[in-house]
mmCIF file of C-alpha atoms in Angstrom:
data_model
loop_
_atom_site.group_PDB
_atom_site.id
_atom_site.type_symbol
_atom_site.label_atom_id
_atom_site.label_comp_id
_atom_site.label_asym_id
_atom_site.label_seq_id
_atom_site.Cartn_x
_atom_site.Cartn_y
_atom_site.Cartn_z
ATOM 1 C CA UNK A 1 -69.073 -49.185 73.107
ATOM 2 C CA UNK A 2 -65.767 -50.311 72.706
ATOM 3 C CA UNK A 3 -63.940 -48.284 69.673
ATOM 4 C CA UNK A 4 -61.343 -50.656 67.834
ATOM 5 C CA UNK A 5 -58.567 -49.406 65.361
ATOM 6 C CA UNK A 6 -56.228 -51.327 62.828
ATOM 7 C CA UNK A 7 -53.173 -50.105 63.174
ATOM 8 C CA UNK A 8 -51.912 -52.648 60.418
ATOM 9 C CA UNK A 9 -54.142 -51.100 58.169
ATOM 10 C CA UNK A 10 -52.502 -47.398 58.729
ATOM 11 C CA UNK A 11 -49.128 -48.229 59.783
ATOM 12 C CA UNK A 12 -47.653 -46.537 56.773
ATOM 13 C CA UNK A 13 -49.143 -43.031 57.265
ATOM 14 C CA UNK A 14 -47.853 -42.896 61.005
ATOM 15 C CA UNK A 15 -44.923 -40.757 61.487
ATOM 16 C CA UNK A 16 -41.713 -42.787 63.151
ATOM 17 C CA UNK A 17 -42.228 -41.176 66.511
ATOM 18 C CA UNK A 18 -46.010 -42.640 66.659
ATOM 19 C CA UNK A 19 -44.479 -45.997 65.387
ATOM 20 C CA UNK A 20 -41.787 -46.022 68.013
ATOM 21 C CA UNK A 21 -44.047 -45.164 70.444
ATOM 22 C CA UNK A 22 -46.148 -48.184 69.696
ATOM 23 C CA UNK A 23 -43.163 -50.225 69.890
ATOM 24 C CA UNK A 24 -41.961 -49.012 73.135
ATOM 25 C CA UNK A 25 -45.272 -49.953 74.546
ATOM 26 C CA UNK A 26 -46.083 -53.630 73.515
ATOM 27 C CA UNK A 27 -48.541 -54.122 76.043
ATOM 28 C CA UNK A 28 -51.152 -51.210 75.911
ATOM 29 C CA UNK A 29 -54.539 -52.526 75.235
ATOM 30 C CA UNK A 30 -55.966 -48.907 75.067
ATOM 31 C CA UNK A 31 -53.617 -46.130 73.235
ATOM 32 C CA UNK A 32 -54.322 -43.055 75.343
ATOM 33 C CA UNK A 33 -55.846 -40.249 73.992
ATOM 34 C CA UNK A 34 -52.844 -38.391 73.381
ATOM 35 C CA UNK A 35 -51.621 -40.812 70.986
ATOM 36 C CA UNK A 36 -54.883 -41.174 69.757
ATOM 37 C CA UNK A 37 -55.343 -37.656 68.499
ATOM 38 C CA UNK A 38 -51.469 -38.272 67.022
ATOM 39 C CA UNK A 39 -52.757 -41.220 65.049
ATOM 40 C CA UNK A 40 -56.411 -39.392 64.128
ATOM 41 C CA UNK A 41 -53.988 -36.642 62.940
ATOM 42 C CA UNK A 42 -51.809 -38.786 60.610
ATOM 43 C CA UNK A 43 -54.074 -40.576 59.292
ATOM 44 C CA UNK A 44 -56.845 -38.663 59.159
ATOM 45 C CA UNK A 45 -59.286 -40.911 61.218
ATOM 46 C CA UNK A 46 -61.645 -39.588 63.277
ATOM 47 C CA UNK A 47 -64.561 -42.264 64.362
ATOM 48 C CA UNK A 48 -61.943 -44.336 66.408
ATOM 49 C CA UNK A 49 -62.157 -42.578 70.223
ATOM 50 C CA UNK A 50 -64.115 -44.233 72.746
ATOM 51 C CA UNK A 51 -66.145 -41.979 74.990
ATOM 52 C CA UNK A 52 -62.454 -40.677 76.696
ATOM 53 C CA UNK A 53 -60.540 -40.551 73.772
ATOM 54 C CA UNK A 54 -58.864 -43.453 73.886
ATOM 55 C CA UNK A 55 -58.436 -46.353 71.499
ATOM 56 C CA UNK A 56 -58.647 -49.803 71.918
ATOM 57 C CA UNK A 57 -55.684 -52.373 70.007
ATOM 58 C CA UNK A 58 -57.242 -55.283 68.758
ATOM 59 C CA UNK A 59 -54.950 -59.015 69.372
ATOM 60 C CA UNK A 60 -54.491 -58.523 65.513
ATOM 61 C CA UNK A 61 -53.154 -54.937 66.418
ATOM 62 C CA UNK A 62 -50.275 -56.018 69.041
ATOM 63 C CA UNK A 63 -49.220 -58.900 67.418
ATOM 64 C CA UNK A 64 -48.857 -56.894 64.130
ATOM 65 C CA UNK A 65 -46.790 -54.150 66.645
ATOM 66 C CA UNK A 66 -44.889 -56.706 68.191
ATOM 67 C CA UNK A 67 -43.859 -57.989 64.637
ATOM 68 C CA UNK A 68 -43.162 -54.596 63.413
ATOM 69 C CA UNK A 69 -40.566 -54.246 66.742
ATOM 70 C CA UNK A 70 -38.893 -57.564 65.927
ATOM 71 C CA UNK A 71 -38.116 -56.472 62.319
ATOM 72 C CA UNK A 72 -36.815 -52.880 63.926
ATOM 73 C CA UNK A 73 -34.322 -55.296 65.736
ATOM 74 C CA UNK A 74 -33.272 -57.143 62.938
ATOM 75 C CA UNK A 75 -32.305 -54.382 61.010
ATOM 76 C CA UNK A 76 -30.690 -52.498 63.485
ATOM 77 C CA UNK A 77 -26.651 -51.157 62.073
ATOM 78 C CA UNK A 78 -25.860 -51.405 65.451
ATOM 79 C CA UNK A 79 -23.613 -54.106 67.119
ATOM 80 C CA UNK A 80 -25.086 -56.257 69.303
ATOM 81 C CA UNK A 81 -23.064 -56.978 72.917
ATOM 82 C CA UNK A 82 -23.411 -60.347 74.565
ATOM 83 C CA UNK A 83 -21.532 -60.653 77.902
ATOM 84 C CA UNK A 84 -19.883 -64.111 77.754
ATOM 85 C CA UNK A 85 -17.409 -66.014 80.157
ATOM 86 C CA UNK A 86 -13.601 -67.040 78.820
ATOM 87 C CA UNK A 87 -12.376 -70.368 80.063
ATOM 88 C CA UNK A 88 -9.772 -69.666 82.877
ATOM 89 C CA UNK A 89 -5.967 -69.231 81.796
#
């Protein structure tokens, strides 16, 4: 049985490491079961491990992620560096 969670729906009660961690990972399909427990433990979920632990992302789930890490570079204070080519003196 595959175990689905909506990270959309919980977002809010995941601590900024768990978030970031979801961000730096844009293509997992299955959240391991370390993170798993994390996210179980912040929000309180329990029924969302598959038979190793793990959690499946839904399409709705990484595009929602991948949203959530283009509005984290948006927002960024820090300045952006573009490497660019002068015309020749």
């Amino acid at each position: 049985m595959l175990i689905v969670v909506h990270i959309k729906e919980f977002w809010d009660q995941l601590s900024p490491d768990t978030q970031q961690w979801l961000i730096d990972n844009p293509g997992t399909m299955i959240v391991p079961r370390t993170v798993t427990a994390i996210i179980n433990g912040e929000t309180g979920e329990d029924e969302t491990m598959d038979a190793h632990g793990g959690t499946a992302l839904t399409e709705e789930d990484r595009l929602f992620i991948h949203e959530q890490a283009r509005l984290g570079a948006a927002s960024s204070d820090e300045p952006k560096f573009f490497d660019s080519v002068g015309p020749e003196d």
